[in-house]
């Protein structure tokens, strides 16, 4: 199984959806003009939907794709040098490097994928790891290191929350730091505490 879920896991999730009378046919905001542009990241997806996408992509491409754990995500964002970066890009927070709720950066919506060339990670060229939308990881939430590196551990427990990284267009600079950790329930598509979580998925080729 390429994404770490066996048949029993999927059956339990589907049974839970049926029991709660939920019908899920598309991501949240899919038909909302503000968030549904073909150029924007797909948002409003639960962890289960992100995993299903990885499964589909792996089958179509004939290669294995998965979600990163949070250590892998942070290493990609901060770099592996002797001085880890504060943000995923090199240098300080300025105009045209990312999309967050800071006067010089704020757009009011998730922006087109790859719009901020200056905000790429300098060593690997990854776009949008600072702001725009939160990104799922497979790691269960823990208060302190060592972080959970076991793929999808505790997924069968509704109370186990998963770590999301990167911040979003409606978050402040602190939330967009490469080291900042947030978390939400596996089946959450967008609510998180009193704000909104616009979550998408960044896949890893294995």
PDB file of C-alpha atoms in Angstrom:
ATOM      1  CA  UNK A   1       0.000   0.000   0.000  1.00  0.00           C
ATOM      2  CA  UNK A   2       1.633   3.220  -1.141  1.00  0.00           C
ATOM      3  CA  UNK A   3       0.071   5.606   1.355  1.00  0.00           C
ATOM      4  CA  UNK A   4       0.044   3.496   4.512  1.00  0.00           C
ATOM      5  CA  UNK A   5      -3.689   2.772   4.773  1.00  0.00           C
ATOM      6  CA  UNK A   6      -4.932  -0.798   4.588  1.00  0.00           C
ATOM      7  CA  UNK A   7      -8.451  -1.901   3.657  1.00  0.00           C
ATOM      8  CA  UNK A   8      -9.607  -1.859   7.274  1.00  0.00           C
ATOM      9  CA  UNK A   9      -8.519   1.779   7.697  1.00  0.00           C
ATOM     10  CA  UNK A  10     -10.394   2.883   4.606  1.00  0.00           C
ATOM     11  CA  UNK A  11     -13.505   0.895   5.571  1.00  0.00           C
ATOM     12  CA  UNK A  12     -13.517   2.488   9.027  1.00  0.00           C
ATOM     13  CA  UNK A  13     -13.281   5.968   7.499  1.00  0.00           C
ATOM     14  CA  UNK A  14     -16.047   5.320   4.952  1.00  0.00           C
ATOM     15  CA  UNK A  15     -18.290   3.793   7.617  1.00  0.00           C
ATOM     16  CA  UNK A  16     -17.764   6.871   9.789  1.00  0.00           C
ATOM     17  CA  UNK A  17     -18.751   9.157   6.907  1.00  0.00           C
ATOM     18  CA  UNK A  18     -21.896   7.142   6.260  1.00  0.00           C
ATOM     19  CA  UNK A  19     -22.817   7.140   9.926  1.00  0.00           C
ATOM     20  CA  UNK A  20     -22.571  10.928  10.059  1.00  0.00           C
ATOM     21  CA  UNK A  21     -24.598  11.306   6.825  1.00  0.00           C
ATOM     22  CA  UNK A  22     -21.765  13.193   5.134  1.00  0.00           C
ATOM     23  CA  UNK A  23     -21.540  13.091   1.366  1.00  0.00           C
ATOM     24  CA  UNK A  24     -18.110  14.144   0.126  1.00  0.00           C
ATOM     25  CA  UNK A  25     -17.820  14.541  -3.634  1.00  0.00           C
ATOM     26  CA  UNK A  26     -15.259  17.322  -3.936  1.00  0.00           C
ATOM     27  CA  UNK A  27     -12.979  19.503  -1.790  1.00  0.00           C
ATOM     28  CA  UNK A  28     -14.505  22.289   0.256  1.00  0.00           C
ATOM     29  CA  UNK A  29     -14.574  25.591  -1.699  1.00  0.00           C
ATOM     30  CA  UNK A  30     -14.256  23.661  -4.990  1.00  0.00           C
ATOM     31  CA  UNK A  31     -16.903  25.820  -6.664  1.00  0.00           C
ATOM     32  CA  UNK A  32     -16.165  29.011  -4.750  1.00  0.00           C
ATOM     33  CA  UNK A  33     -14.806  31.688  -7.070  1.00  0.00           C
ATOM     34  CA  UNK A  34     -12.479  33.089  -4.428  1.00  0.00           C
ATOM     35  CA  UNK A  35     -10.747  29.757  -3.779  1.00  0.00           C
ATOM     36  CA  UNK A  36     -11.573  27.544  -6.767  1.00  0.00           C
ATOM     37  CA  UNK A  37      -9.353  28.894  -9.550  1.00  0.00           C
ATOM     38  CA  UNK A  38      -7.481  26.293 -11.577  1.00  0.00           C
ATOM     39  CA  UNK A  39      -4.268  28.223 -10.857  1.00  0.00           C
ATOM     40  CA  UNK A  40      -4.682  28.190  -7.074  1.00  0.00           C
ATOM     41  CA  UNK A  41      -3.702  25.284  -4.824  1.00  0.00           C
ATOM     42  CA  UNK A  42      -6.608  22.931  -4.153  1.00  0.00           C
ATOM     43  CA  UNK A  43      -7.731  23.689  -0.602  1.00  0.00           C
ATOM     44  CA  UNK A  44     -10.320  22.396   1.830  1.00  0.00           C
ATOM     45  CA  UNK A  45      -9.104  18.799   1.755  1.00  0.00           C
ATOM     46  CA  UNK A  46      -8.903  16.413   4.680  1.00  0.00           C
ATOM     47  CA  UNK A  47      -5.892  14.215   5.370  1.00  0.00           C
ATOM     48  CA  UNK A  48      -7.823  11.252   3.964  1.00  0.00           C
ATOM     49  CA  UNK A  49      -8.392  13.076   0.684  1.00  0.00           C
ATOM     50  CA  UNK A  50      -4.711  14.021   0.508  1.00  0.00           C
ATOM     51  CA  UNK A  51      -3.755  10.381   1.017  1.00  0.00           C
ATOM     52  CA  UNK A  52      -6.237   9.258  -1.624  1.00  0.00           C
ATOM     53  CA  UNK A  53      -4.666  11.713  -4.063  1.00  0.00           C
ATOM     54  CA  UNK A  54      -1.215  10.249  -3.364  1.00  0.00           C
ATOM     55  CA  UNK A  55      -2.594   6.769  -4.030  1.00  0.00           C
ATOM     56  CA  UNK A  56      -4.178   7.890  -7.303  1.00  0.00           C
ATOM     57  CA  UNK A  57      -1.051   9.757  -8.444  1.00  0.00           C
ATOM     58  CA  UNK A  58       1.144   6.770  -7.657  1.00  0.00           C
ATOM     59  CA  UNK A  59      -1.050   4.464  -9.729  1.00  0.00           C
ATOM     60  CA  UNK A  60      -1.278   6.873 -12.666  1.00  0.00           C
ATOM     61  CA  UNK A  61       2.436   7.745 -12.692  1.00  0.00           C
ATOM     62  CA  UNK A  62       3.690   4.247 -11.945  1.00  0.00           C
ATOM     63  CA  UNK A  63       5.901   5.680  -9.190  1.00  0.00           C
ATOM     64  CA  UNK A  64       5.394   6.003  -5.441  1.00  0.00           C
ATOM     65  CA  UNK A  65       4.198   9.351  -4.061  1.00  0.00           C
ATOM     66  CA  UNK A  66       3.284  10.148  -0.470  1.00  0.00           C
ATOM     67  CA  UNK A  67       2.901  12.984   2.015  1.00  0.00           C
ATOM     68  CA  UNK A  68       5.998  14.041   3.980  1.00  0.00           C
ATOM     69  CA  UNK A  69       6.313  13.628   7.719  1.00  0.00           C
ATOM     70  CA  UNK A  70       6.932  16.875   9.561  1.00  0.00           C
ATOM     71  CA  UNK A  71      10.683  16.344   9.928  1.00  0.00           C
ATOM     72  CA  UNK A  72      11.009  15.942   6.170  1.00  0.00           C
ATOM     73  CA  UNK A  73       8.837  19.009   5.586  1.00  0.00           C
ATOM     74  CA  UNK A  74      10.911  21.117   7.983  1.00  0.00           C
ATOM     75  CA  UNK A  75      14.212  19.935   6.504  1.00  0.00           C
ATOM     76  CA  UNK A  76      13.013  20.965   3.046  1.00  0.00           C
ATOM     77  CA  UNK A  77      11.867  24.365   4.315  1.00  0.00           C
ATOM     78  CA  UNK A  78      14.753  25.271   6.635  1.00  0.00           C
ATOM     79  CA  UNK A  79      17.573  23.637   4.722  1.00  0.00           C
ATOM     80  CA  UNK A  80      20.261  21.275   5.948  1.00  0.00           C
ATOM     81  CA  UNK A  81      23.041  23.829   6.370  1.00  0.00           C
ATOM     82  CA  UNK A  82      24.689  24.839   9.625  1.00  0.00           C
ATOM     83  CA  UNK A  83      22.345  27.847   9.940  1.00  0.00           C
ATOM     84  CA  UNK A  84      18.709  26.843   9.394  1.00  0.00           C
ATOM     85  CA  UNK A  85      16.525  29.439   7.687  1.00  0.00           C
ATOM     86  CA  UNK A  86      13.780  31.319   9.547  1.00  0.00           C
ATOM     87  CA  UNK A  87      11.529  31.119   6.501  1.00  0.00           C
ATOM     88  CA  UNK A  88      11.726  28.749   3.554  1.00  0.00           C
ATOM     89  CA  UNK A  89      13.352  31.458   1.436  1.00  0.00           C
ATOM     90  CA  UNK A  90      16.725  33.117   1.973  1.00  0.00           C
ATOM     91  CA  UNK A  91      16.780  36.459   3.783  1.00  0.00           C
ATOM     92  CA  UNK A  92      14.126  38.614   5.408  1.00  0.00           C
ATOM     93  CA  UNK A  93      10.418  39.035   4.861  1.00  0.00           C
ATOM     94  CA  UNK A  94       9.891  41.528   2.031  1.00  0.00           C
ATOM     95  CA  UNK A  95       7.428  42.215  -0.769  1.00  0.00           C
ATOM     96  CA  UNK A  96       6.992  39.500  -3.414  1.00  0.00           C
ATOM     97  CA  UNK A  97       8.406  36.561  -1.450  1.00  0.00           C
ATOM     98  CA  UNK A  98       5.251  34.967   0.005  1.00  0.00           C
ATOM     99  CA  UNK A  99       1.521  35.324   0.646  1.00  0.00           C
ATOM    100  CA  UNK A 100       0.739  35.949   4.336  1.00  0.00           C
ATOM    101  CA  UNK A 101      -1.249  38.452   6.411  1.00  0.00           C
ATOM    102  CA  UNK A 102       1.477  41.083   6.475  1.00  0.00           C
ATOM    103  CA  UNK A 103       0.821  44.495   4.849  1.00  0.00           C
ATOM    104  CA  UNK A 104       3.551  44.165   2.229  1.00  0.00           C
ATOM    105  CA  UNK A 105       2.580  40.571   1.382  1.00  0.00           C
ATOM    106  CA  UNK A 106      -1.180  40.203   1.940  1.00  0.00           C
ATOM    107  CA  UNK A 107      -3.412  39.391  -1.058  1.00  0.00           C
ATOM    108  CA  UNK A 108      -6.629  38.308   0.680  1.00  0.00           C
ATOM    109  CA  UNK A 109      -6.811  34.937  -1.107  1.00  0.00           C
ATOM    110  CA  UNK A 110      -4.574  31.932  -1.827  1.00  0.00           C
ATOM    111  CA  UNK A 111      -2.456  32.885  -4.817  1.00  0.00           C
ATOM    112  CA  UNK A 112      -1.441  31.049  -7.957  1.00  0.00           C
ATOM    113  CA  UNK A 113       0.971  28.164  -7.429  1.00  0.00           C
ATOM    114  CA  UNK A 114       4.555  29.251  -8.122  1.00  0.00           C
ATOM    115  CA  UNK A 115       3.798  32.988  -8.235  1.00  0.00           C
ATOM    116  CA  UNK A 116       6.575  33.940  -5.788  1.00  0.00           C
ATOM    117  CA  UNK A 117       9.841  33.020  -7.485  1.00  0.00           C
ATOM    118  CA  UNK A 118      11.805  34.946  -4.843  1.00  0.00           C
ATOM    119  CA  UNK A 119      10.232  32.794  -2.144  1.00  0.00           C
ATOM    120  CA  UNK A 120      11.605  29.485  -3.389  1.00  0.00           C
ATOM    121  CA  UNK A 121      13.841  27.373  -1.196  1.00  0.00           C
ATOM    122  CA  UNK A 122      17.372  28.247  -2.387  1.00  0.00           C
ATOM    123  CA  UNK A 123      18.719  24.698  -2.296  1.00  0.00           C
ATOM    124  CA  UNK A 124      15.812  22.712  -3.775  1.00  0.00           C
ATOM    125  CA  UNK A 125      13.695  25.312  -5.593  1.00  0.00           C
ATOM    126  CA  UNK A 126      10.419  24.484  -3.825  1.00  0.00           C
ATOM    127  CA  UNK A 127       7.670  27.083  -4.127  1.00  0.00           C
ATOM    128  CA  UNK A 128       5.116  28.282  -1.564  1.00  0.00           C
ATOM    129  CA  UNK A 129       6.505  26.641   1.560  1.00  0.00           C
ATOM    130  CA  UNK A 130       6.031  29.966   3.343  1.00  0.00           C
ATOM    131  CA  UNK A 131       2.394  31.003   3.566  1.00  0.00           C
ATOM    132  CA  UNK A 132      -0.333  30.685   0.921  1.00  0.00           C
ATOM    133  CA  UNK A 133      -1.964  27.534   2.389  1.00  0.00           C
ATOM    134  CA  UNK A 134      -1.229  25.102   5.215  1.00  0.00           C
ATOM    135  CA  UNK A 135       0.240  21.749   4.169  1.00  0.00           C
ATOM    136  CA  UNK A 136      -0.573  18.337   5.618  1.00  0.00           C
ATOM    137  CA  UNK A 137       2.082  16.032   7.054  1.00  0.00           C
ATOM    138  CA  UNK A 138       1.641  12.438   8.164  1.00  0.00           C
ATOM    139  CA  UNK A 139       2.981  13.143  11.661  1.00  0.00           C
ATOM    140  CA  UNK A 140       0.785  12.912  14.729  1.00  0.00           C
ATOM    141  CA  UNK A 141       0.923  15.969  16.948  1.00  0.00           C
ATOM    142  CA  UNK A 142       3.347  15.926  19.869  1.00  0.00           C
ATOM    143  CA  UNK A 143       4.043  18.799  22.222  1.00  0.00           C
ATOM    144  CA  UNK A 144       7.823  18.458  22.129  1.00  0.00           C
ATOM    145  CA  UNK A 145      10.494  16.651  20.074  1.00  0.00           C
ATOM    146  CA  UNK A 146      11.235  13.932  19.220  1.00  0.00           C
ATOM    147  CA  UNK A 147       8.565  14.343  16.576  1.00  0.00           C
ATOM    148  CA  UNK A 148       6.444  11.433  15.421  1.00  0.00           C
ATOM    149  CA  UNK A 149       8.094   9.899  12.363  1.00  0.00           C
ATOM    150  CA  UNK A 150       5.990   6.737  12.133  1.00  0.00           C
ATOM    151  CA  UNK A 151       3.823   7.178   9.018  1.00  0.00           C
ATOM    152  CA  UNK A 152       0.174   7.620   9.932  1.00  0.00           C
ATOM    153  CA  UNK A 153       0.501   6.329  13.486  1.00  0.00           C
ATOM    154  CA  UNK A 154      -2.736   6.625  15.427  1.00  0.00           C
ATOM    155  CA  UNK A 155      -4.778   7.346  12.310  1.00  0.00           C
ATOM    156  CA  UNK A 156      -7.527   5.050  13.510  1.00  0.00           C
ATOM    157  CA  UNK A 157      -8.095   7.278  16.557  1.00  0.00           C
ATOM    158  CA  UNK A 158     -10.298  10.296  15.906  1.00  0.00           C
ATOM    159  CA  UNK A 159      -8.650  12.178  18.758  1.00  0.00           C
ATOM    160  CA  UNK A 160      -5.162  12.024  17.209  1.00  0.00           C
ATOM    161  CA  UNK A 161      -4.404  15.295  15.431  1.00  0.00           C
ATOM    162  CA  UNK A 162      -1.984  15.659  12.537  1.00  0.00           C
ATOM    163  CA  UNK A 163       0.644  18.340  12.090  1.00  0.00           C
ATOM    164  CA  UNK A 164       0.225  20.967   9.366  1.00  0.00           C
ATOM    165  CA  UNK A 165       3.033  23.277   8.308  1.00  0.00           C
ATOM    166  CA  UNK A 166       3.825  26.445   6.396  1.00  0.00           C
ATOM    167  CA  UNK A 167       1.172  28.953   7.410  1.00  0.00           C
ATOM    168  CA  UNK A 168      -1.431  30.483   5.107  1.00  0.00           C
ATOM    169  CA  UNK A 169      -2.449  33.688   3.352  1.00  0.00           C
ATOM    170  CA  UNK A 170      -4.513  34.764   6.385  1.00  0.00           C
ATOM    171  CA  UNK A 171      -1.831  34.060   9.027  1.00  0.00           C
ATOM    172  CA  UNK A 172       0.808  36.304  10.563  1.00  0.00           C
ATOM    173  CA  UNK A 173       4.572  35.915   9.924  1.00  0.00           C
ATOM    174  CA  UNK A 174       5.086  33.883  13.102  1.00  0.00           C
ATOM    175  CA  UNK A 175       2.810  31.135  11.789  1.00  0.00           C
ATOM    176  CA  UNK A 176       4.679  31.072   8.487  1.00  0.00           C
ATOM    177  CA  UNK A 177       8.101  30.357  10.012  1.00  0.00           C
ATOM    178  CA  UNK A 178       9.683  27.129   8.814  1.00  0.00           C
ATOM    179  CA  UNK A 179       9.821  25.824  12.398  1.00  0.00           C
ATOM    180  CA  UNK A 180       6.206  26.673  13.320  1.00  0.00           C
ATOM    181  CA  UNK A 181       3.917  23.703  14.048  1.00  0.00           C
ATOM    182  CA  UNK A 182       0.130  23.719  13.831  1.00  0.00           C
ATOM    183  CA  UNK A 183      -2.261  20.786  14.010  1.00  0.00           C
ATOM    184  CA  UNK A 184      -5.804  19.720  13.216  1.00  0.00           C
ATOM    185  CA  UNK A 185      -8.014  16.616  13.066  1.00  0.00           C
ATOM    186  CA  UNK A 186      -7.527  14.163  10.204  1.00  0.00           C
ATOM    187  CA  UNK A 187     -11.034  14.686   8.871  1.00  0.00           C
ATOM    188  CA  UNK A 188     -11.005  18.482   9.102  1.00  0.00           C
ATOM    189  CA  UNK A 189     -11.279  20.181   5.729  1.00  0.00           C
ATOM    190  CA  UNK A 190     -10.942  23.761   6.943  1.00  0.00           C
ATOM    191  CA  UNK A 191     -11.945  24.641  10.553  1.00  0.00           C
ATOM    192  CA  UNK A 192      -9.149  25.094  13.058  1.00  0.00           C
ATOM    193  CA  UNK A 193      -9.949  26.647  16.414  1.00  0.00           C
ATOM    194  CA  UNK A 194     -11.411  30.120  15.778  1.00  0.00           C
ATOM    195  CA  UNK A 195      -9.794  30.685  12.399  1.00  0.00           C
ATOM    196  CA  UNK A 196      -9.834  28.742   9.148  1.00  0.00           C
ATOM    197  CA  UNK A 197      -7.373  26.180   7.911  1.00  0.00           C
ATOM    198  CA  UNK A 198      -6.932  26.162   4.162  1.00  0.00           C
ATOM    199  CA  UNK A 199      -5.050  22.894   3.782  1.00  0.00           C
ATOM    200  CA  UNK A 200      -3.574  21.283   0.706  1.00  0.00           C
ATOM    201  CA  UNK A 201      -0.961  18.584   0.180  1.00  0.00           C
ATOM    202  CA  UNK A 202       2.682  18.619  -0.916  1.00  0.00           C
ATOM    203  CA  UNK A 203       3.697  15.194  -2.175  1.00  0.00           C
ATOM    204  CA  UNK A 204       7.048  13.446  -1.939  1.00  0.00           C
ATOM    205  CA  UNK A 205       8.337  11.122  -4.634  1.00  0.00           C
ATOM    206  CA  UNK A 206       9.922   8.003  -3.173  1.00  0.00           C
TER     207      UNK A 206
END
